[in-house]
Coordinates of C-alpha atoms in Angstrom, one line a residue:
X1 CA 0.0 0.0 0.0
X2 CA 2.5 2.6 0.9
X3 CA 4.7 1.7 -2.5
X4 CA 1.1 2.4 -4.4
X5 CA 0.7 5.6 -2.6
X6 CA 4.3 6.7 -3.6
X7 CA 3.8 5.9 -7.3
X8 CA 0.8 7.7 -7.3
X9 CA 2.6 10.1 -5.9
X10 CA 5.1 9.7 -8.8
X11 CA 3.3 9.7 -11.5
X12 CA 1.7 13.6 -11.5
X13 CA 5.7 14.1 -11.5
X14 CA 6.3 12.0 -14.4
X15 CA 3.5 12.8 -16.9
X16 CA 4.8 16.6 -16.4
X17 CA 8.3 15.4 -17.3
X18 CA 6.9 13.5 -20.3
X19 CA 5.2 16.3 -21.9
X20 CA 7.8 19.8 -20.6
X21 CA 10.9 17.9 -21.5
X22 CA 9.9 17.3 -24.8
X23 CA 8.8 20.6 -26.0
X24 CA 12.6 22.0 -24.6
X25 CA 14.3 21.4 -27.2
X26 CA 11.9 23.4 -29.5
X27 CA 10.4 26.1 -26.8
X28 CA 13.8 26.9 -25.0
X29 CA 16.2 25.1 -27.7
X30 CA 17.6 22.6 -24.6
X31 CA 17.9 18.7 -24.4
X32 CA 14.9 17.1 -23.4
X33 CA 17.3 15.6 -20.1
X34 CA 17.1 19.7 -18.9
X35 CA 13.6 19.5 -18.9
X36 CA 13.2 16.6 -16.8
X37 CA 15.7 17.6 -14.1
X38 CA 14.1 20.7 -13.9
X39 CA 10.5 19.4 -13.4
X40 CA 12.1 16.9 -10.6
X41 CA 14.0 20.2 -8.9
X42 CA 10.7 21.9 -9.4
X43 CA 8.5 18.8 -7.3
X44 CA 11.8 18.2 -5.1
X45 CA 12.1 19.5 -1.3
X46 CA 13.4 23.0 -2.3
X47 CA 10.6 24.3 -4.6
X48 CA 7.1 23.2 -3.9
X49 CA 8.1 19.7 -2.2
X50 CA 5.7 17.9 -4.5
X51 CA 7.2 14.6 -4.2
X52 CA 7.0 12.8 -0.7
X53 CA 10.7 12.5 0.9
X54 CA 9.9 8.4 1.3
X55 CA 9.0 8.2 -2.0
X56 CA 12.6 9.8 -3.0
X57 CA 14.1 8.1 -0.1
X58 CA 16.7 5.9 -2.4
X59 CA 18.0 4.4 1.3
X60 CA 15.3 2.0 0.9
X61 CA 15.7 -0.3 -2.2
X62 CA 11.8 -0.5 -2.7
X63 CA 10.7 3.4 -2.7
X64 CA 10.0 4.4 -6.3
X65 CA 13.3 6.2 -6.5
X66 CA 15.3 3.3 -5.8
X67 CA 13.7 1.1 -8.2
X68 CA 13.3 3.5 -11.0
X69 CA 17.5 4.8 -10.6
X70 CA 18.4 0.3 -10.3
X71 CA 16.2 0.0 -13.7
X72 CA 16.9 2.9 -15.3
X73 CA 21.2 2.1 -14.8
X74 CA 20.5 -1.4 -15.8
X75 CA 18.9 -0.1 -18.9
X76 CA 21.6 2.0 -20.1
X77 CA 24.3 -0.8 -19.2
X78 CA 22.1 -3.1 -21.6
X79 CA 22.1 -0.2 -24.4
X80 CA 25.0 0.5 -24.0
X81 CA 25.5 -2.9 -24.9
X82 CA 23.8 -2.6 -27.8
X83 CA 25.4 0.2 -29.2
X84 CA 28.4 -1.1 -31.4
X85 CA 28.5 -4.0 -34.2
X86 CA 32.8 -4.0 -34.1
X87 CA 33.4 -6.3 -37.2
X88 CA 31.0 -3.6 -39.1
X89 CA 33.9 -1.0 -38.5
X90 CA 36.8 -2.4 -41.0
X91 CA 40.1 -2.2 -39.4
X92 CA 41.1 1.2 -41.0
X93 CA 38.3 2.8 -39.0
X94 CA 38.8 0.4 -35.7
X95 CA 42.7 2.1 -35.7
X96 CA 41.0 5.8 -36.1
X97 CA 39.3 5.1 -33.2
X98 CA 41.4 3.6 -31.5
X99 CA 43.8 6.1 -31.8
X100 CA 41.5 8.9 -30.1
X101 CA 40.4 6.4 -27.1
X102 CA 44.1 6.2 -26.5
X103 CA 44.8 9.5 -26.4
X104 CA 42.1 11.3 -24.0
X105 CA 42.2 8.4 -21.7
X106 CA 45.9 8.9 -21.7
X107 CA 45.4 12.7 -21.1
X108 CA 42.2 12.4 -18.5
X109 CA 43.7 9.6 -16.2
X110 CA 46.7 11.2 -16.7
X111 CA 46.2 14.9 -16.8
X112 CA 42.9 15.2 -15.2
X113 CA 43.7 12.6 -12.2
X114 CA 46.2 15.1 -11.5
X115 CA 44.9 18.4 -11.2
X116 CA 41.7 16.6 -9.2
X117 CA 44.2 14.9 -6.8
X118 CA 45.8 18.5 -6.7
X119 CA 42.5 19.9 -5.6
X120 CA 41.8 17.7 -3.0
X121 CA 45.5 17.1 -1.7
X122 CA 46.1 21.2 -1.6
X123 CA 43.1 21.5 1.2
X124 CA 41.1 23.4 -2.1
X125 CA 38.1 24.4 -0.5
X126 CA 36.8 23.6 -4.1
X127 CA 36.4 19.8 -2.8
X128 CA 34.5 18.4 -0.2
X129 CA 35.8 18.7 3.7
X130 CA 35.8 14.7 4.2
X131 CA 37.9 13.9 1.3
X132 CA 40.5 16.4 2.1
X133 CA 40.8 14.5 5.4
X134 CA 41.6 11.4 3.9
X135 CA 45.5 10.5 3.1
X136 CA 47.1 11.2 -0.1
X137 CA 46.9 7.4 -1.2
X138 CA 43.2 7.6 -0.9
X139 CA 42.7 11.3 -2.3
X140 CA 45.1 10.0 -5.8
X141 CA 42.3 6.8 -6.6
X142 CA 39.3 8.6 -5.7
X143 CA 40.8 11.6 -8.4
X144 CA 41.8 8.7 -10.8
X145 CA 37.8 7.1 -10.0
X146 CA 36.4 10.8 -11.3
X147 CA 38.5 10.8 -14.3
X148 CA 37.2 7.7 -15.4
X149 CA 33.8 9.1 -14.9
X150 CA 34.1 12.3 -16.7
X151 CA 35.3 10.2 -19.8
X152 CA 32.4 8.9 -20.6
X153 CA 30.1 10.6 -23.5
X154 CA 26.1 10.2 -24.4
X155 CA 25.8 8.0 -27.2
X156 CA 22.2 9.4 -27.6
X157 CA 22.9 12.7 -27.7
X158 CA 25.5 12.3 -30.8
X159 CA 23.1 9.8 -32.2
X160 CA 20.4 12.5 -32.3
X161 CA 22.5 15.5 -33.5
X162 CA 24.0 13.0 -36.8
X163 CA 20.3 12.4 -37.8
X164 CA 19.1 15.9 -37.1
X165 CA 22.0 17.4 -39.3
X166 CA 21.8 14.6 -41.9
X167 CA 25.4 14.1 -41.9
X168 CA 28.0 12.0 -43.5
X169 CA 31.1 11.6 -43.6
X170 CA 34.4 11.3 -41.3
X171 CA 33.4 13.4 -38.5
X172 CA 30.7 11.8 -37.4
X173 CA 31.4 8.5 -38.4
X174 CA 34.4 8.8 -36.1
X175 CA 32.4 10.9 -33.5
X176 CA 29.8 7.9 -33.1
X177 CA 32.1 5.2 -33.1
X178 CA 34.9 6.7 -30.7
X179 CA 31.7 7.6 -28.4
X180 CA 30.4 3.8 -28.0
X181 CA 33.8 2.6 -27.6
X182 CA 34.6 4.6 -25.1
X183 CA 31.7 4.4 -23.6
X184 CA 32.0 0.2 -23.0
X185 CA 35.7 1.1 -22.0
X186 CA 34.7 3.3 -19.0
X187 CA 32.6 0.6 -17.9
X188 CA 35.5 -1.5 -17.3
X189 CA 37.4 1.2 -15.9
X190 CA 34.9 2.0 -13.3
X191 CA 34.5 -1.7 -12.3
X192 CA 38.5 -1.6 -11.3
X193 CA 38.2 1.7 -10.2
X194 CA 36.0 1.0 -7.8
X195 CA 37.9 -2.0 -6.1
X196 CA 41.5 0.6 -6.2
X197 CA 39.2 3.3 -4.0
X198 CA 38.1 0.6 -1.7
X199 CA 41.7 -1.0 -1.2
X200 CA 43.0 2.5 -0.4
X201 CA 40.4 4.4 1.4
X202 CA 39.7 3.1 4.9
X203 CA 36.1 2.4 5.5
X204 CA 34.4 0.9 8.4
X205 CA 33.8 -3.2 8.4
X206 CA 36.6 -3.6 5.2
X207 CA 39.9 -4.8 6.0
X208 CA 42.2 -4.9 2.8
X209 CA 45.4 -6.4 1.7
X210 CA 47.4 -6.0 -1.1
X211 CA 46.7 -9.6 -2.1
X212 CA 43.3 -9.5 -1.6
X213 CA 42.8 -6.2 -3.9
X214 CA 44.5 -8.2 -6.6
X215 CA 42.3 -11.1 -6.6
X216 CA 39.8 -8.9 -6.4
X217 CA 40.1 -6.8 -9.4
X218 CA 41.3 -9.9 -11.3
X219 CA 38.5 -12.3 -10.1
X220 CA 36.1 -9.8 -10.7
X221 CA 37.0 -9.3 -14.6
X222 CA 36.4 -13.2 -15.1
X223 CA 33.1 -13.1 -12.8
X224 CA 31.5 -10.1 -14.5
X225 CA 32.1 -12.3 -17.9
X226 CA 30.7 -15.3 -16.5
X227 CA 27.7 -13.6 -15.5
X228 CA 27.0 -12.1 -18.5
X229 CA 27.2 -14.5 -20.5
X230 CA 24.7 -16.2 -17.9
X231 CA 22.7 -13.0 -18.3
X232 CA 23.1 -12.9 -22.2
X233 CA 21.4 -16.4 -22.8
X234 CA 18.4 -15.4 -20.6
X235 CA 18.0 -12.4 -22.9
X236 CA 18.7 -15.1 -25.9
X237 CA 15.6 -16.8 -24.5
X238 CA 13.3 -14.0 -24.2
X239 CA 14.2 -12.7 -27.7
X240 CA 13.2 -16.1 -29.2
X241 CA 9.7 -15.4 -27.5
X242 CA 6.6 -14.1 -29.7
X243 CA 6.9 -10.2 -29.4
X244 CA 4.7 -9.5 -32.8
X245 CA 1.3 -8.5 -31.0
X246 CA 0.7 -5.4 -29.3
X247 CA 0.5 -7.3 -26.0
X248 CA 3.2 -9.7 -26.7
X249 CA 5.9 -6.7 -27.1
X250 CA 4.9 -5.0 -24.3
X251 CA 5.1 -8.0 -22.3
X252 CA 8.9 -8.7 -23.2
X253 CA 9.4 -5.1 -22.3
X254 CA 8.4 -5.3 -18.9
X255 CA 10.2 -8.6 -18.6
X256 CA 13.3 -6.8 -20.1
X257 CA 13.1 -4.2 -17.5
X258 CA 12.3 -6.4 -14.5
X259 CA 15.3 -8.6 -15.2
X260 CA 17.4 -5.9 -16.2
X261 CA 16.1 -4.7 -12.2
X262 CA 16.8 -7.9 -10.6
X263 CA 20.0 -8.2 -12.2
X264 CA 21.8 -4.9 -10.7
X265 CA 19.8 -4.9 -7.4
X266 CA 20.6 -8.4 -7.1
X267 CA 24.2 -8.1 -7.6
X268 CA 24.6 -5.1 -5.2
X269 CA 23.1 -7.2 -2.0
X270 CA 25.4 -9.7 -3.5
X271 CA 28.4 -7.4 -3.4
X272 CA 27.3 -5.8 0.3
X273 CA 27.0 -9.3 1.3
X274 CA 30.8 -10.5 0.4
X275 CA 32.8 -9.5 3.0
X276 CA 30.7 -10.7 5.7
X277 CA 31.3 -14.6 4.5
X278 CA 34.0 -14.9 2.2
X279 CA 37.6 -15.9 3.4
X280 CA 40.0 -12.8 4.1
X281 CA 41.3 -13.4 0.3
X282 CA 38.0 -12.9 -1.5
X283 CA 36.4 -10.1 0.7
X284 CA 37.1 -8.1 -2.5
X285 CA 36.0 -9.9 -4.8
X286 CA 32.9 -8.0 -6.2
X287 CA 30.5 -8.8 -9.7
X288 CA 29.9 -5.4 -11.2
X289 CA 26.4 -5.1 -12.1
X290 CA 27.0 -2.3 -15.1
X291 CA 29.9 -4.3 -16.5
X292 CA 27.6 -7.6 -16.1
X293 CA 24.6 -5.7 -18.0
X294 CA 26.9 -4.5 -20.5
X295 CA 28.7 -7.7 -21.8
X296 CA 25.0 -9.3 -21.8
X297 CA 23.3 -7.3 -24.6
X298 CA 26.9 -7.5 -26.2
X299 CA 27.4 -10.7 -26.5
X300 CA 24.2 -11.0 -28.4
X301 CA 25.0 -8.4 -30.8
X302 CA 28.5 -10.2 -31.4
X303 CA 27.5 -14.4 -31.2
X304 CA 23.5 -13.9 -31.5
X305 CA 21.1 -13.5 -34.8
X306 CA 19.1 -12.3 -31.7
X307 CA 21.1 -8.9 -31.2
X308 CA 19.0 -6.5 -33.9
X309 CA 16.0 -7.8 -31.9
X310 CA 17.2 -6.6 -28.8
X311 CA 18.6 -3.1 -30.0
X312 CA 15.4 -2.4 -30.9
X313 CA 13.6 -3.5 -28.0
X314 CA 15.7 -1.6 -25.8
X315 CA 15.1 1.8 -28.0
X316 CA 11.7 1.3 -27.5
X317 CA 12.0 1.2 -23.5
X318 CA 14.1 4.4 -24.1
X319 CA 11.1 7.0 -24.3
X320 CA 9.7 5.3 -21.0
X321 CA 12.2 4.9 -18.6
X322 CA 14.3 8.1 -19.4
X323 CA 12.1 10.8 -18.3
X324 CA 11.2 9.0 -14.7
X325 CA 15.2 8.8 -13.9
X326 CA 16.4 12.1 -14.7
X327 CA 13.1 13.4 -13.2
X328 CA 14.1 11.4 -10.2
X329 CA 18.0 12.9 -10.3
X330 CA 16.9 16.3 -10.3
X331 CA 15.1 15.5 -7.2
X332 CA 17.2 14.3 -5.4
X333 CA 19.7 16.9 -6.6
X334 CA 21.1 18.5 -3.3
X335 CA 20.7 22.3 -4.6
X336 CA 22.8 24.0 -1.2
X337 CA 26.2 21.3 -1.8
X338 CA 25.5 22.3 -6.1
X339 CA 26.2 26.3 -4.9
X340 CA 28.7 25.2 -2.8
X341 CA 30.6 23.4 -4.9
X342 CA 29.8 25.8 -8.1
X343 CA 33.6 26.1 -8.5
X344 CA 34.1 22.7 -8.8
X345 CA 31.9 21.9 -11.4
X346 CA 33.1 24.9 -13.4
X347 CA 36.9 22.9 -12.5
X348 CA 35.9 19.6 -13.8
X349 CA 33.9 20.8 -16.4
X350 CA 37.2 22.6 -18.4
X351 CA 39.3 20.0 -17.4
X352 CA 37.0 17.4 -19.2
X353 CA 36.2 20.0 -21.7
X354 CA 40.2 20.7 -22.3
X355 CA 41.7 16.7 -21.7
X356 CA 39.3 15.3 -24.4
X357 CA 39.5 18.2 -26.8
X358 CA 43.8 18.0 -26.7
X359 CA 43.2 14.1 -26.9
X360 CA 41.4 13.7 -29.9
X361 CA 43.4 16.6 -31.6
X362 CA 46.4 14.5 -30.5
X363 CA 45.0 11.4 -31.9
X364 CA 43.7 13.4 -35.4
X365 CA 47.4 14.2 -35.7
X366 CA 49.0 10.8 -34.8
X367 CA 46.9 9.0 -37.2
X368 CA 47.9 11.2 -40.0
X369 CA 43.8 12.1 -41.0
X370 CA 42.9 15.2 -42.4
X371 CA 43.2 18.8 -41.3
X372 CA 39.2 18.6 -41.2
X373 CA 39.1 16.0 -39.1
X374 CA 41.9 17.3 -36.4
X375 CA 40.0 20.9 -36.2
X376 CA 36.1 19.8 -35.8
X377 CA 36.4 16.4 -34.3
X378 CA 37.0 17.3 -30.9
X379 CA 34.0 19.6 -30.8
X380 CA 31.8 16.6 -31.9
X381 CA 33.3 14.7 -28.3
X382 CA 32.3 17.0 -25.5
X383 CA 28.8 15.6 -25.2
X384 CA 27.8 14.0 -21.7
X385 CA 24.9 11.9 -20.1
X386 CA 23.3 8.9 -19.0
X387 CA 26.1 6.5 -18.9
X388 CA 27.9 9.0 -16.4
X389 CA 24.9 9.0 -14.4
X390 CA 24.7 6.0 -14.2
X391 CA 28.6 5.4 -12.9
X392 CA 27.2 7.6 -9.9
X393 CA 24.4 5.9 -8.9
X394 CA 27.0 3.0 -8.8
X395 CA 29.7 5.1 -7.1
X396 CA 26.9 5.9 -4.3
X397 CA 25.3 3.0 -3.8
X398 CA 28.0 0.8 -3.8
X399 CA 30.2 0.1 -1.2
X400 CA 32.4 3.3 -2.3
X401 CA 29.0 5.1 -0.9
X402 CA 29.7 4.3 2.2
X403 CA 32.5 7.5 2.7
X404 CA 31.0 10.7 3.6
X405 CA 32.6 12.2 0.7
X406 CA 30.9 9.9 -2.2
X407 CA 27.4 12.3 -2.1
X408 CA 28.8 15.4 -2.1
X409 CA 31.2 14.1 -5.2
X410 CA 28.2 12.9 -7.1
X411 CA 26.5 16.3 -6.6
X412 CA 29.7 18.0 -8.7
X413 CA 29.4 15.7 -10.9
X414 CA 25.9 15.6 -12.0
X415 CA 26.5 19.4 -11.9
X416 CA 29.3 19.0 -14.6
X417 CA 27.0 16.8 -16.8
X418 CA 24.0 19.7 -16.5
X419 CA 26.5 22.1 -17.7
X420 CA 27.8 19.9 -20.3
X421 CA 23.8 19.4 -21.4
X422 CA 24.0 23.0 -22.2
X423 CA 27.0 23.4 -24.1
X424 CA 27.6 19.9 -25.7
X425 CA 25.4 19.2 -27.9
X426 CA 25.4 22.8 -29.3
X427 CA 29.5 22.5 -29.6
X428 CA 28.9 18.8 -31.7
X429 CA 26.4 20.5 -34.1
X430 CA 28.2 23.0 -34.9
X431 CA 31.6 20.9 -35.4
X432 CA 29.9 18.6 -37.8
X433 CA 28.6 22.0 -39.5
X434 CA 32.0 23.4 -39.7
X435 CA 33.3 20.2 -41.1
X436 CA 30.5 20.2 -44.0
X437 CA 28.8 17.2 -43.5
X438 CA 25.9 18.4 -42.3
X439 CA 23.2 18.0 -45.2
X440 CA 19.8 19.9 -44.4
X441 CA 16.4 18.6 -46.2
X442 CA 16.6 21.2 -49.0
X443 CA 20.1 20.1 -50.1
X444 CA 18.3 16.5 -50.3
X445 CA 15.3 17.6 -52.3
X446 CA 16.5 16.8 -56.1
X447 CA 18.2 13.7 -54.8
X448 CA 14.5 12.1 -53.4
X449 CA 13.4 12.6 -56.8
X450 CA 16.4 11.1 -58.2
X451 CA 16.8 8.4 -56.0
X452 CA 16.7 5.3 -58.7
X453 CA 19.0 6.6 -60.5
X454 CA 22.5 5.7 -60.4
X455 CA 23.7 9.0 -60.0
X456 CA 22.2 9.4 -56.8
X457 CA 25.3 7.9 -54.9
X458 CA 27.5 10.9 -55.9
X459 CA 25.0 13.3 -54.1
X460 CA 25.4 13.9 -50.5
X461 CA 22.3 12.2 -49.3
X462 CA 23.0 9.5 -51.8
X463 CA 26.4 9.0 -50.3
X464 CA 24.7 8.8 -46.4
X465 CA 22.6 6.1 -47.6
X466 CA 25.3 3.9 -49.3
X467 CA 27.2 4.7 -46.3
X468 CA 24.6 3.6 -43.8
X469 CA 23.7 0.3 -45.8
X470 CA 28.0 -0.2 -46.0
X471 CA 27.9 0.1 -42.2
X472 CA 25.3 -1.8 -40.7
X473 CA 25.8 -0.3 -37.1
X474 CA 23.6 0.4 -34.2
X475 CA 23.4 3.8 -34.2
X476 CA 21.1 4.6 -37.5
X477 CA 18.5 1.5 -35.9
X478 CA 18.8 2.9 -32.5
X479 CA 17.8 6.4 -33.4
X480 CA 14.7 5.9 -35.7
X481 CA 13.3 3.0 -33.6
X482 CA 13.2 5.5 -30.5
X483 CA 11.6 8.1 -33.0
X484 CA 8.9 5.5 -33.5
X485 CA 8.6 5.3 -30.2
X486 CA 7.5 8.5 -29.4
X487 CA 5.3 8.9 -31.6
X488 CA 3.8 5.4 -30.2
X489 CA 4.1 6.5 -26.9
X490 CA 3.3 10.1 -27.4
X491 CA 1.3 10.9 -30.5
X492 CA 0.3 14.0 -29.9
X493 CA 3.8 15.0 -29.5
X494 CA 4.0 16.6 -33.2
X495 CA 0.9 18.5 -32.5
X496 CA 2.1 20.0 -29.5
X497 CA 5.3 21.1 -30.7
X498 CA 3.7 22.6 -33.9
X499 CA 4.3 26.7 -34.2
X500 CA 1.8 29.3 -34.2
X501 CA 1.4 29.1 -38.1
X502 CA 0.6 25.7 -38.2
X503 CA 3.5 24.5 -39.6
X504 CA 5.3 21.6 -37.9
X505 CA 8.5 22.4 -36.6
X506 CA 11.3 20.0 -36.7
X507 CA 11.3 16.8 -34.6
X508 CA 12.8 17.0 -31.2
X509 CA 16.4 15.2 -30.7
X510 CA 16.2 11.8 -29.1
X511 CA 16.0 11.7 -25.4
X512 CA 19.5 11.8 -24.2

């Protein structure tokens, strides 16, 4: 009864997401994520208190908040899953890419882990009092834990912005592909990340040895692949399920999502649970639940005829579970540590902005590609969203969320990721602009009416489309079957987003 009374509680706060956050990107010319963290400030404690604290109270794992953040992180682990085909790539544009991952994860974790460590070994006032406390060996991982954060991008968000602009060519081929690599690389990073903060950083009930922190970070790699592969032959069997019928799709999406939920909340008791029966060599041995979700949905795409199935499932999920979680995040947002720690967002905000722009510019110029490329790729990389998110809902819930510090860190952090809402996506439209591959509808016009004729390919649009068919990858399915989507989910979206003189004004970008 009281878990019915908190989603009804819930939902007045959800529909009003649904339908403000998706007239933001045409009313106010912001992502649709904006809107829904500002309707969740706007029903949170510090404006009109809307939403009843124990329905926000994520402390207890079955309050609405708790299960929508578990799903909602499962989710994105699973798409993110989903995102990348590799053998569609070719080798010529696997090195591209792999030269730009290289390089800003060399110049974040390198770079960026030291200015934060410098912040919080200095007694900056820009970090928060407990970590400042802790020893130097602590304050180094937790820096090198945030710079594995910040790397992450919003695979969405680029998605959107490629189809919005049209574009081809090897900007954004590069931007897309370099994003969901690096995307699936973070993952992994966190996962060891985590178990480096919790070997160095004293916290109460977890005794650590040397040994122990090896095994752990080593067993955990071959138990996060065990279990996904467990987890990836479930989702093998529910793919092979009927799904045609109205009913029978929305039925395997709410067994999706209720898996995907029992999945990561299952593996976190698990993980709370290990040091209080394992021998004094396994206590760190943990089974990352974002790293488990991940290699699930990817091994279907790899060793599966299942995987297209399951791409588009999950893109349909997308327009449902998006706007509860970030409504939820901006409720929880704590607004007083967000103005105290102002200058630390504005800190990690330019030295993500700066260690990923020098990276790929680095990488353009290592890899020999074209002066195009080095001066408008980096732009196209700034982007950031619901993967980091998710990494801090992980951080705090985890047993890393046990230090006093880990709250007040994820409050700088989701502050870095509104700011880079609000610049990102404006900074990769305009470098795919600059680069001229953006291709609006009027430059398409002639080649519609010319489109069986063989002469087509040489146009630009003509060239997108041979491109896209060459591909095959993820992002091109991903984008149009959340499109679908909404207009499934909310048909009277077009209408509503329609401008005074009738005319209907251009679809919204995908939600991020």
């Amino acid at each position: 009864m009281i878990f019915l009374v908190q989603l009804l509680n819930f939902v007045v706060a959800w529909a009003g997401s649904w339908k403000i956050g998706a007239r933001f990107p045409i009313t106010v010319g912001l992502p649709m994520i904006i809107g829904y963290m500002l309707v969740g400030v706007v029903c949170g404690k510090y404006v009109t208190g809307m939403l009843n604290p124990s329905t926000l109270n994520t402390a207890d794992p079955y309050s609405v908040a708790s299960i929508v953040t578990n799903m909602t992180v499962a989710f994105i682990s699973l798409s993110a899953g989903c995102e990348l085909h590799l053998p569609s790539l070719g080798m010529q544009k696997l090195r591209q890419i792999g030269f730009q991952i290289a390089f800003m994860v060399a110049l974040m974790l390198g770079c960026g882990t030291a200015v934060l460590a410098a912040l919080a070994g200095t007694g900056s006032t820009f970090m928060p009092q407990a970590l400042l406390s802790e020893k130097h060996g602590c304050q180094w991982s937790v820096a090198w834990m945030l710079a594995v954060i910040l790397l992450a991008g919003s695979v969405i968000e680029v998605l959107a912005i490629f189809h919005e602009t049209k574009a081809s060519g090897p900007v954004s081929q590069l931007m897309i592909g370099t994003t969901m690599l690096l995307d699936m690389l973070v993952v992994v990073l966190f996962a060891v990340a985590q178990n480096v903060v919790v070997s160095t950083c004293p916290m109460e009930g977890v005794h650590v040895s040397s040994v122990s922190a090896v095994i752990g970070i080593c067993g955990q790699m071959v138990l996060c692949v065990l279990a996904g592969g467990i987890l990836g032959g479930i989702l093998r069997l529910y793919m092979m399920l009927p799904s045609k019928s109205r009913l029978g799709g929305a039925t395997l999406k709410a067994v999706v999502l209720a898996t995907g939920w029992a999945c990561y909340y299952g593996l976190i008791r698990l993980n709370a649970s290990i040091p209080l029966w394992a021998p004094s060599m396994l206590k760190m041995l943990r089974i990352d639940p974002l790293l488990v979700c991940m290699l699930s949905s990817s091994f279907l795409q790899h060793f599966s005829s299942h995987g297209r199935k399951l791409r588009e499932l999950v893109c349909g999920i997308a327009p449902l579970v998006m706007p509860p979680f970030f409504t939820i995040v901006g409720a929880t947002l704590d607004l007083g540590a967000l103005r105290s720690y102002a200058g630390a967002v504005l800190i990690f905000f330019v030295v993500r902005a700066m260690a990923l722009g020098a990276g790929s510019f680095l990488a353009s110029v290592a890899s020999r590609d074209t002066l195009v490329v080095r001066r408008h790729l980096w732009m196209t990389l700034q982007s950031q969203s619901g993967v980091t998110l998710a990494l801090v809902m992980q951080m705090t819930s985890g047993v890393v969320g046990q230090s006093a510090w880990a709250t007040d860190l994820a409050t700088i952090i989701t502050g870095c990721v509104t700011l880079n809402q609000l610049v990102g996506p404006t900074m990769c439209r305009v470098g795919i602009q600059r680069a001229g591959e953006s291709h609006d509808s009027q430059t398409c016009r002639h080649d519609t009416a010319s489109k069986d004729d063989a002469s087509a390919t040489l146009t630009p649009c003509g060239q997108e489309r041979r491109e896209d068919a060459a591909l095959q990858t993820a992002w091109g399915v991903e984008f149009e079957a959340t499109q679908r989507s909404l207009a499934l989910v909310l048909p009277s979206v077009e209408e509503q987003l329609q401008d005074g003189g009738g005319e209907a004004a251009p679809p919204a970008p995908s939600i991020p």
